[in-house]
Structures are given as C-alpha cells and as structure tokens.
C-alpha cells in the first residue's frame, strides 16, 4: 500500500517532466526500462541547454565580455553543485570529463603511468564494467603492474573475505564498482577503502550506478577518486565527472595538454594551471556541464533519500513478480522483503530464449529493455552466461510499467515455448 502512496507523490509527480515517456512505440505506450544504460532527461535540463544556446552561448574562462562571463559563472556554479551533491571538500576536487570512462582513463594515464611499476598490484573485481578494466589492462601492459581480481560470493556479491586475502604491501590501487550494472549488488565501498588504505593503496570507486540512485558522500567513503556519468543521472551525454582528493589531484601530471590547462606557455615548455583546470584541456562541453548542474538541482529537489526509498519499493515489486515466472533466472543477490539490499535492476535469462529475441519481442510491446553483456563480458563469462536481458528502473518508472513488462515477458516466454516446445 505504501507503494501506491509513494508512487502518487513521486513517479506521478515527476512524469510530466519527461515528455519522451508519453510517446507510443510500436503502437503501445513506451515503457522505458533501460535506465542503467542511460536515463531520460527532464524538461528542466532540456530548458537549461536551450537557454544556454539561445541566450548566452560563449566560451568559458577566455573572454571578459558579458556572455562569456555569464557562461563561465554558470559553468563553475554547476561544478559547485556537483561538488555539494557528492559532499566533496571543495569544487576544485571536481574535474569535468566526457563520461565515467574518460574519468577512469584520466586516472589510469595520469596517476597510473607515473606511479605504477613492475610487480605493483592493482585490485579490480570480476564484475567491473569494461571501462574499469581496459584502461588498467593498458596501464598494466605498459608498466608491468599485475591485475588481481575479487571474485563473487555464493549470492553473487563482492567477496570481501577474498578481497582481504589479495591485499598486501604490493597493492597500489583498488578500483571497484559501487553498484554493479549487471548483478545489482551494492559493494561495501567504505570498508573496501578503509582496508585498502591500511596498505597505503589508492582507491577509485566507479559510481556510475550509485550516484544517480542514492546519496553519495565521498568523504564518508574516503575514496581517493570517484567517477560518474551525467547521462545516467538525468543530464545530457558528453559530460561526466571525476572527483579526486585535492592533494591527490594536485600530485598528478596532466592527462591532455592544450588551452585552459596552462599557467604559462613557452615554446619549449609550459607551466600548468591548478586543479581542476589542469585536467580540462580545450573548450569543454559547456552547455552539458551547466545542464549537469541543472540535473543535480532536479535530483536534489526531489531528494536522493526519496528516490532511493521509492526505488526500493519498485525493486521489491519487480522481484516479487519475476519470482513468479519459473523460467526466469535473475543474477545477483535477491532484495530484502522491503526492496533494500540491491539496485533497482534485474539482469536475467529466461530458459532457452535468447536475450536478444526477448528484447526484440518486448520492443514490439513498447517495452525497452537491454540484451547483451552490458559491457561486463568477463562477468558474463564468469557466470557462464553468454548474455542476459536487463530491465533497469528509475524514479519515474511505475508499478504499472512493471506490470506491462512482466505481462510482455510472460507472453514472450510462452511464444518461444510454442516454437521450441
Ligand atoms: C555506464 C557505466 C560505465 C561507463 O559509463 P560511460 O558513460 O559509458 O563512460 C562504467 N561503469 C558502470 C558501472 C556503468 O554502469
């Protein structure tokens, strides 16, 4: 019952902000359940983009004229908003990047190449997104550092005990995902950071699937870096951010060279600007950064605690319904009865039906879910699954949409049973 009241006060309240959700797809009302890949954007964010281009489009940090001053202050105000959103100590700890992938590459190329040596160890986990694997593979190949992997427990969660056994004085970096985009498990990042720091290792948290869905406090986690993408938290594509502790960021060499990141340039050498400018070479994604600030405003106005609570209720309902379909096997931990303990997404298989076929059939019913390896191919291999289908929810999704999804899923399973059976 609480779900219905919550729904009226949250999803029902916010849906007018997302006109894209009002359309029909293949003759059915769109049910968008691919939020772990990218979220939809509210009007408040779209209007921010439009206003920038209609009213004060201008380059930042370069001009003294009125439009440039306005663009610069909006761009820097957005940084303040992101900084407060994750409780950074100062706005200087927030570096704008294109997305989370670029943020991880920044740390890998800047910090990794200049700090890792042959025999040093980097601890990742088997559930990492390709974005938190490939950059470290490249750096390991260049430096001779060794990659170690945390495996899963029986309930398909982060194996903290095994992680402890991997830690040693050789450990220089622990880089792990906060919330898995496939398993939906929530990793104990605070404890992971504390343990890693005892060995003097640095800690990077991939927060792509947590920042949009729950309140994040980088100082409570005590990570050295944290990365996220704007496009999964109601902001446009092309903007993400890297949080780094101020002294850690200051100790790192530049990643990309060019305009904006310098103090003085001579023909033979240059001196660099202080952080965060040091890591923002060239004209940035100005409108997108300002719109990221608008997205943060939007989420904070709703309240991350409300978003989290509402998603728990939807999660409980989603899993209750999925459990009733015997062919469906969901990966990752089960939620508690109140929907807590995991993210509002379900990566699953349905008997012999290929996830791509499932997704295609569901699309005919207007339901958008993802099929594939969700950029966690090693995890799928580890789980012994070629691919999975994934439904992922956000705060604007409703219980009725879960019903439509479940109905279409049952029909698809029956349809294929008819073919194969
Ligand atoms: C989406 C995602 C990424 C990569 O984000 P990009 O926006 O593609 O750079 C990394 N890690 C996780 C857990 C993700 O969900």
CSV table of N, CA and C in Angstrom, one decimal, residues 162-292:
chain,number,residue,atom,x,y,z
A,162,UNK,N,37.8,-12.7,0.3
A,162,UNK,CA,38.8,-13.0,-0.7
A,162,UNK,C,39.5,-11.7,-1.0
A,163,UNK,N,38.8,-10.6,-1.0
A,163,UNK,CA,39.5,-9.2,-1.2
A,163,UNK,C,40.6,-9.0,-0.2
A,164,UNK,N,40.2,-9.3,1.1
A,164,UNK,CA,41.2,-9.1,2.1
A,164,UNK,C,42.5,-10.0,1.9
A,165,UNK,N,42.3,-11.2,1.3
A,165,UNK,CA,43.4,-12.1,1.1
A,165,UNK,C,44.3,-11.6,-0.1
A,166,UNK,N,43.7,-10.7,-0.9
A,166,UNK,CA,44.5,-10.2,-2.1
A,166,UNK,C,45.4,-9.0,-1.7
A,167,UNK,N,44.9,-8.3,-0.6
A,167,UNK,CA,45.7,-7.1,-0.2
A,167,UNK,C,47.0,-7.4,0.4
A,168,UNK,N,48.0,-6.6,0.0
A,168,UNK,CA,49.4,-6.8,0.5
A,168,UNK,C,50.1,-5.5,0.3
A,169,UNK,N,51.4,-5.4,0.7
A,169,UNK,CA,52.2,-4.2,0.5
A,169,UNK,C,52.4,-3.9,-0.9
A,170,UNK,N,52.2,-4.9,-1.8
A,170,UNK,CA,52.3,-4.7,-3.2
A,170,UNK,C,51.1,-4.0,-3.8
A,171,UNK,N,50.0,-4.0,-3.1
A,171,UNK,CA,48.8,-3.3,-3.6
A,171,UNK,C,48.9,-1.8,-3.7
A,172,UNK,N,48.8,-1.3,-4.9
A,172,UNK,CA,49.0,0.2,-5.1
A,172,UNK,C,47.6,0.8,-5.4
A,173,UNK,N,46.7,0.1,-5.9
A,173,UNK,CA,45.4,0.6,-6.3
A,173,UNK,C,44.3,-0.4,-6.1
A,174,UNK,N,43.2,0.0,-5.6
A,174,UNK,CA,42.0,-0.8,-5.6
A,174,UNK,C,40.9,0.0,-6.4
A,175,UNK,N,40.4,-0.5,-7.5
A,175,UNK,CA,39.5,0.2,-8.3
A,175,UNK,C,38.3,-0.7,-8.6
A,176,UNK,N,37.2,-0.3,-7.9
A,176,UNK,CA,36.0,-1.2,-8.0
A,176,UNK,C,34.7,-0.4,-8.1
A,177,UNK,N,33.7,-1.2,-8.6
A,177,UNK,CA,32.4,-0.6,-8.9
A,177,UNK,C,31.6,-0.5,-7.6
A,178,UNK,N,30.8,0.6,-7.4
A,178,UNK,CA,30.0,0.7,-6.2
A,178,UNK,C,28.8,-0.2,-6.3
A,179,UNK,N,28.0,0.0,-7.4
A,179,UNK,CA,26.8,-0.8,-7.7
A,179,UNK,C,27.0,-1.4,-9.0
A,180,UNK,N,26.9,-2.7,-9.1
A,180,UNK,CA,27.1,-3.5,-10.3
A,180,UNK,C,26.0,-3.2,-11.3
A,181,UNK,N,26.3,-2.9,-12.6
A,181,UNK,CA,25.3,-2.6,-13.6
A,181,UNK,C,24.6,-3.9,-14.1
A,182,UNK,N,25.2,-5.1,-13.6
A,182,UNK,CA,24.6,-6.3,-14.1
A,182,UNK,C,24.1,-7.1,-12.9
A,183,UNK,N,24.8,-7.2,-11.8
A,183,UNK,CA,24.4,-8.0,-10.7
A,183,UNK,C,23.5,-7.2,-9.8
A,184,UNK,N,23.6,-5.9,-9.8
A,184,UNK,CA,22.8,-5.0,-9.0
A,184,UNK,C,23.2,-5.0,-7.5
A,185,UNK,N,24.3,-5.7,-7.2
A,185,UNK,CA,24.8,-5.7,-5.8
A,185,UNK,C,25.4,-4.4,-5.4
A,186,UNK,N,25.3,-4.1,-4.2
A,186,UNK,CA,25.9,-2.8,-3.6
A,186,UNK,C,27.1,-3.2,-2.8
A,187,UNK,N,28.3,-2.7,-3.3
A,187,UNK,CA,29.5,-3.1,-2.7
A,187,UNK,C,29.9,-2.3,-1.5
A,188,UNK,N,30.5,-2.9,-0.5
A,188,UNK,CA,30.8,-2.1,0.7
A,188,UNK,C,32.0,-1.2,0.5
A,189,UNK,N,31.8,-0.1,-0.2
A,189,UNK,CA,33.0,0.7,-0.6
A,189,UNK,C,33.7,1.4,0.5
A,190,UNK,N,33.0,1.7,1.6
A,190,UNK,CA,33.6,2.3,2.7
A,190,UNK,C,34.6,1.4,3.4
A,191,UNK,N,34.2,0.2,3.6
A,191,UNK,CA,35.0,-0.9,4.2
A,191,UNK,C,36.2,-1.2,3.2
A,192,UNK,N,35.9,-1.3,1.9
A,192,UNK,CA,36.9,-1.6,0.9
A,192,UNK,C,38.0,-0.5,1.0
A,193,UNK,N,37.6,0.8,1.0
A,193,UNK,CA,38.6,1.9,1.1
A,193,UNK,C,39.4,1.8,2.3
A,194,UNK,N,38.7,1.6,3.4
A,194,UNK,CA,39.5,1.5,4.7
A,194,UNK,C,40.5,0.4,4.7
A,195,UNK,N,40.1,-0.7,4.2
A,195,UNK,CA,41.1,-1.9,4.2
A,195,UNK,C,42.3,-1.5,3.2
A,196,UNK,N,41.9,-1.0,2.1
A,196,UNK,CA,43.0,-0.7,1.1
A,196,UNK,C,44.0,0.4,1.6
A,197,UNK,N,43.4,1.4,2.3
A,197,UNK,CA,44.3,2.4,2.8
A,197,UNK,C,45.2,1.9,3.9
A,198,UNK,N,44.9,0.9,4.6
A,198,UNK,CA,45.8,0.3,5.6
A,198,UNK,C,47.1,-0.2,4.9
A,199,UNK,N,47.0,-0.5,3.6
A,199,UNK,CA,48.2,-1.0,2.9
A,199,UNK,C,48.8,0.2,2.1
A,200,UNK,N,48.3,1.4,2.3
A,200,UNK,CA,48.8,2.5,1.5
A,200,UNK,C,48.3,2.6,0.1
A,201,UNK,N,47.3,1.7,-0.3
A,201,UNK,CA,46.9,1.7,-1.7
A,201,UNK,C,45.9,2.9,-1.9
A,202,UNK,N,45.8,3.3,-3.1
A,202,UNK,CA,44.8,4.3,-3.5
A,202,UNK,C,43.5,3.6,-3.9
A,203,UNK,N,42.4,4.3,-3.8
A,203,UNK,CA,41.1,3.7,-4.0
A,203,UNK,C,40.2,4.5,-5.0
A,204,UNK,N,39.8,3.9,-6.1
A,204,UNK,CA,38.9,4.5,-7.1
A,204,UNK,C,37.6,3.8,-7.1
A,205,UNK,N,36.5,4.6,-7.0
A,205,UNK,CA,35.2,4.0,-7.0
A,205,UNK,C,34.4,4.4,-8.3
A,206,UNK,N,33.9,3.4,-9.0
A,206,UNK,CA,33.1,3.6,-10.2
A,206,UNK,C,31.7,3.7,-9.7
A,207,UNK,N,31.2,4.9,-9.6
A,207,UNK,CA,29.9,5.2,-9.0
A,207,UNK,C,28.8,5.5,-10.1
A,208,UNK,N,29.0,5.0,-11.3
A,208,UNK,CA,28.0,5.2,-12.4
A,208,UNK,C,26.6,4.8,-12.0
A,209,UNK,N,26.5,3.7,-11.3
A,209,UNK,CA,25.1,3.2,-10.9
A,209,UNK,C,24.7,3.5,-9.5
A,210,UNK,N,25.5,4.3,-8.8
A,210,UNK,CA,25.1,4.7,-7.4
A,210,UNK,C,24.7,6.1,-7.4
A,211,UNK,N,25.6,7.0,-8.0
A,211,UNK,CA,25.3,8.4,-7.9
A,211,UNK,C,23.9,8.8,-8.4
A,212,UNK,N,23.4,8.2,-9.4
A,212,UNK,CA,22.0,8.6,-9.8
A,212,UNK,C,20.9,8.1,-8.9
A,213,UNK,N,21.2,7.2,-8.0
A,213,UNK,CA,20.1,6.5,-7.3
A,213,UNK,C,20.2,6.6,-5.8
A,214,UNK,N,21.2,7.1,-5.2
A,214,UNK,CA,21.3,7.2,-3.7
A,214,UNK,C,22.3,8.4,-3.4
A,215,UNK,N,22.1,8.8,-2.2
A,215,UNK,CA,23.0,9.9,-1.7
A,215,UNK,C,24.4,9.4,-1.6
A,216,UNK,N,25.4,10.1,-2.1
A,216,UNK,CA,26.8,9.7,-2.1
A,216,UNK,C,27.6,10.8,-1.4
A,217,UNK,N,28.4,10.3,-0.4
A,217,UNK,CA,29.3,11.1,0.3
A,217,UNK,C,30.7,10.7,0.2
A,218,UNK,N,31.5,11.4,-0.7
A,218,UNK,CA,32.8,10.9,-1.0
A,218,UNK,C,33.7,10.9,0.2
A,219,UNK,N,33.4,11.9,1.2
A,219,UNK,CA,34.3,12.0,2.4
A,219,UNK,C,34.0,10.8,3.3
A,220,UNK,N,32.7,10.4,3.4
A,220,UNK,CA,32.4,9.2,4.2
A,220,UNK,C,33.0,8.0,3.6
A,221,UNK,N,32.9,7.8,2.3
A,221,UNK,CA,33.5,6.6,1.7
A,221,UNK,C,35.1,6.7,1.9
A,222,UNK,N,35.6,7.9,1.8
A,222,UNK,CA,37.0,8.2,1.9
A,222,UNK,C,37.8,7.6,0.8
A,223,UNK,N,37.2,7.6,-0.4
A,223,UNK,CA,37.9,7.2,-1.6
A,223,UNK,C,38.8,8.3,-2.1
A,224,UNK,N,39.9,7.9,-2.9
A,224,UNK,CA,40.8,8.9,-3.5
A,224,UNK,C,40.2,9.5,-4.7
A,225,UNK,N,39.4,8.7,-5.5
A,225,UNK,CA,38.7,9.1,-6.7
A,225,UNK,C,37.4,8.5,-6.8
A,226,UNK,N,36.5,9.2,-7.4
A,226,UNK,CA,35.1,8.6,-7.7
A,226,UNK,C,34.7,9.1,-9.0
A,227,UNK,N,34.1,8.3,-9.9
A,227,UNK,CA,33.7,8.7,-11.2
A,227,UNK,C,32.2,8.4,-11.5
A,228,UNK,N,31.6,9.3,-12.3
A,228,UNK,CA,30.2,9.0,-12.7
A,228,UNK,C,30.0,9.7,-14.0
A,229,UNK,N,28.9,9.3,-14.7
A,229,UNK,CA,28.5,9.8,-16.0
A,229,UNK,C,27.2,10.6,-15.8
A,230,UNK,N,27.2,11.8,-16.4
A,230,UNK,CA,26.0,12.6,-16.3
A,230,UNK,C,24.7,12.0,-16.9
A,231,UNK,N,25.0,11.3,-18.0
A,231,UNK,CA,23.8,10.8,-18.8
A,231,UNK,C,23.0,9.8,-18.1
A,232,UNK,N,23.5,9.2,-17.0
A,232,UNK,CA,22.7,8.2,-16.3
A,232,UNK,C,22.0,8.9,-15.1
A,233,UNK,N,22.2,10.2,-14.9
A,233,UNK,CA,21.6,10.9,-13.8
A,233,UNK,C,20.8,12.2,-14.3
A,234,UNK,N,20.1,12.0,-15.4
A,234,UNK,CA,19.2,13.0,-16.0
A,234,UNK,C,19.9,14.1,-16.7
A,235,UNK,N,21.2,14.1,-16.8
A,235,UNK,CA,22.0,15.1,-17.6
A,235,UNK,C,22.2,14.6,-19.0
A,236,UNK,N,22.7,15.5,-19.9
A,236,UNK,CA,23.0,15.1,-21.3
A,236,UNK,C,24.1,14.1,-21.4
A,237,UNK,N,24.3,13.5,-22.5
A,237,UNK,CA,25.6,12.8,-22.8
A,237,UNK,C,26.7,13.8,-23.0
A,238,UNK,N,27.9,13.3,-22.9
A,238,UNK,CA,29.1,14.2,-23.2
A,238,UNK,C,29.6,14.9,-22.0
A,239,UNK,N,29.0,14.6,-20.8
A,239,UNK,CA,29.5,15.2,-19.6
A,239,UNK,C,29.5,14.2,-18.4
A,240,UNK,N,30.6,14.1,-17.7
A,240,UNK,CA,30.7,13.3,-16.5
A,240,UNK,C,31.6,13.9,-15.6
A,241,UNK,N,32.0,13.3,-14.5
A,241,UNK,CA,33.0,14.0,-13.7
A,241,UNK,C,33.9,13.0,-13.0
A,242,UNK,N,35.0,13.5,-12.6
A,242,UNK,CA,36.0,12.8,-11.7
A,242,UNK,C,36.1,13.6,-10.4
A,243,UNK,N,35.8,12.9,-9.3
A,243,UNK,CA,36.1,13.5,-8.0
A,243,UNK,C,37.5,13.0,-7.6
A,244,UNK,N,38.3,13.8,-7.1
A,244,UNK,CA,39.6,13.4,-6.6
A,244,UNK,C,39.9,14.2,-5.3
A,245,UNK,N,40.5,13.6,-4.4
A,245,UNK,CA,41.0,14.3,-3.2
A,245,UNK,C,42.0,15.4,-3.7
A,246,UNK,N,41.9,16.6,-3.1
A,246,UNK,CA,42.7,17.7,-3.6
A,246,UNK,C,44.2,17.4,-3.8
A,247,UNK,N,44.7,16.9,-2.7
A,247,UNK,CA,46.2,16.6,-2.7
A,247,UNK,C,46.5,15.6,-3.7
A,248,UNK,N,45.7,14.6,-3.9
A,248,UNK,CA,45.9,13.5,-4.9
A,248,UNK,C,45.9,14.1,-6.3
A,249,UNK,N,44.8,14.9,-6.6
A,249,UNK,CA,44.7,15.5,-7.9
A,249,UNK,C,45.9,16.4,-8.2
A,250,UNK,N,46.3,17.2,-7.2
A,250,UNK,CA,47.5,18.1,-7.4
A,250,UNK,C,48.8,17.4,-7.7
A,251,UNK,N,48.9,16.1,-7.1
A,251,UNK,CA,50.1,15.4,-7.3
A,251,UNK,C,50.2,14.7,-8.7
A,252,UNK,N,49.1,14.7,-9.4
A,252,UNK,CA,49.0,14.0,-10.7
A,252,UNK,C,49.5,14.9,-11.9
A,253,UNK,N,50.2,14.3,-12.8
A,253,UNK,CA,50.6,15.1,-14.0
A,253,UNK,C,49.4,15.3,-14.9
A,254,UNK,N,49.4,16.2,-15.9
A,254,UNK,CA,48.3,16.4,-16.8
A,254,UNK,C,48.0,15.2,-17.6
A,255,UNK,N,46.8,15.1,-18.1
A,255,UNK,CA,46.4,13.9,-18.9
A,255,UNK,C,46.5,14.4,-20.4
A,256,UNK,N,45.7,15.5,-20.7
A,256,UNK,CA,45.7,16.0,-22.0
A,256,UNK,C,46.3,17.5,-22.0
A,257,UNK,N,47.1,17.8,-23.0
A,257,UNK,CA,47.6,19.2,-23.0
A,257,UNK,C,46.8,20.1,-23.9
A,258,UNK,N,46.9,21.4,-23.7
A,258,UNK,CA,46.2,22.3,-24.6
A,258,UNK,C,45.8,23.6,-23.9
A,259,UNK,N,44.9,24.3,-24.5
A,259,UNK,CA,44.4,25.5,-23.9
A,259,UNK,C,43.7,25.3,-22.6
A,260,UNK,N,43.5,26.2,-21.8
A,260,UNK,CA,42.7,26.2,-20.5
A,260,UNK,C,43.5,25.5,-19.4
A,261,UNK,N,44.4,24.6,-19.7
A,261,UNK,CA,45.0,23.8,-18.6
A,261,UNK,C,46.4,24.4,-18.2
A,262,UNK,N,46.8,25.5,-18.8
A,262,UNK,CA,48.1,26.0,-18.6
A,262,UNK,C,48.2,27.3,-17.7
A,263,UNK,N,49.3,27.5,-17.1
A,263,UNK,CA,49.6,28.8,-16.5
A,263,UNK,C,50.3,29.7,-17.4
A,264,UNK,N,51.5,29.3,-17.8
A,264,UNK,CA,52.3,30.0,-18.8
A,264,UNK,C,52.9,29.0,-19.9
A,265,UNK,N,52.8,29.5,-21.1
A,265,UNK,CA,53.3,28.6,-22.2
A,265,UNK,C,54.5,29.3,-22.9
A,266,UNK,N,55.6,28.5,-23.0
A,266,UNK,CA,56.8,29.0,-23.7
A,266,UNK,C,56.9,28.0,-24.9
A,267,UNK,N,57.8,28.3,-25.8
A,267,UNK,CA,57.9,27.4,-26.9
A,267,UNK,C,58.4,26.0,-26.5
A,268,UNK,N,59.2,25.9,-25.6
A,268,UNK,CA,59.8,24.6,-25.2
A,268,UNK,C,59.1,23.9,-24.1
A,269,UNK,N,58.5,24.7,-23.2
A,269,UNK,CA,57.8,24.0,-22.1
A,269,UNK,C,56.7,24.9,-21.6
A,270,UNK,N,55.9,24.4,-20.7
A,270,UNK,CA,54.8,25.1,-20.1
A,270,UNK,C,54.7,24.9,-18.6
A,271,UNK,N,54.0,25.8,-17.9
A,271,UNK,CA,53.6,25.5,-16.5
A,271,UNK,C,52.1,25.3,-16.5
A,272,UNK,N,51.6,24.6,-15.6
A,272,UNK,CA,50.2,24.2,-15.6
A,272,UNK,C,49.4,25.0,-14.6
A,273,UNK,N,48.1,25.1,-14.9
A,273,UNK,CA,47.1,25.7,-14.1
A,273,UNK,C,46.9,24.7,-12.8
A,274,UNK,N,46.3,25.3,-11.8
A,274,UNK,CA,46.0,24.5,-10.6
A,274,UNK,C,44.8,23.6,-11.0
A,275,UNK,N,44.5,22.6,-10.2
A,275,UNK,CA,43.3,21.7,-10.5
A,275,UNK,C,42.1,22.6,-10.1
A,276,UNK,N,41.0,22.3,-10.8
A,276,UNK,CA,40.7,21.3,-11.8
A,276,UNK,C,41.1,21.6,-13.2
A,277,UNK,N,41.4,22.9,-13.5
A,277,UNK,CA,41.7,23.4,-14.8
A,277,UNK,C,42.8,22.6,-15.5
A,278,UNK,N,43.8,22.1,-14.7
A,278,UNK,CA,44.9,21.3,-15.2
A,278,UNK,C,44.5,20.1,-16.0
A,279,UNK,N,43.3,19.6,-15.6
A,279,UNK,CA,42.8,18.4,-16.3
A,279,UNK,C,41.7,18.7,-17.3
A,280,UNK,N,41.5,20.0,-17.6
A,280,UNK,CA,40.4,20.3,-18.6
A,280,UNK,C,40.9,21.1,-19.8
A,281,UNK,N,41.7,20.4,-20.6
A,281,UNK,CA,42.3,21.0,-21.8
A,281,UNK,C,41.3,21.3,-22.8
A,282,UNK,N,41.4,22.4,-23.5
A,282,UNK,CA,40.5,22.7,-24.6
A,282,UNK,C,39.1,23.2,-24.2
A,283,UNK,N,38.3,23.6,-25.2
A,283,UNK,CA,37.0,24.1,-24.9
A,283,UNK,C,36.1,22.9,-24.4
A,284,UNK,N,35.6,23.0,-23.2
A,284,UNK,CA,34.8,21.9,-22.7
A,284,UNK,C,33.4,21.8,-23.2
A,285,UNK,N,32.7,20.8,-22.7
A,285,UNK,CA,31.2,20.7,-23.0
A,285,UNK,C,30.5,21.6,-22.1
A,286,UNK,N,30.4,22.9,-22.5
A,286,UNK,CA,29.9,24.0,-21.6
A,286,UNK,C,28.4,23.8,-21.3
A,287,UNK,N,27.6,23.7,-22.4
A,287,UNK,CA,26.2,23.5,-22.1
A,287,UNK,C,25.9,22.3,-21.3
A,288,UNK,N,26.6,21.2,-21.6
A,288,UNK,CA,26.4,19.9,-21.0
A,288,UNK,C,26.7,20.0,-19.5
A,289,UNK,N,27.8,20.7,-19.2
A,289,UNK,CA,28.2,20.9,-17.8
A,289,UNK,C,27.2,21.7,-17.0
A,290,UNK,N,26.7,22.8,-17.6
A,290,UNK,CA,25.7,23.6,-17.0
A,290,UNK,C,24.4,22.8,-16.8
A,291,UNK,N,24.1,21.9,-17.8
A,291,UNK,CA,22.9,21.1,-17.7
A,291,UNK,C,23.1,20.0,-16.6
A,292,UNK,N,24.3,19.5,-16.4
A,292,UNK,CA,24.6,18.6,-15.3
A,292,UNK,C,24.3,19.2,-14.0
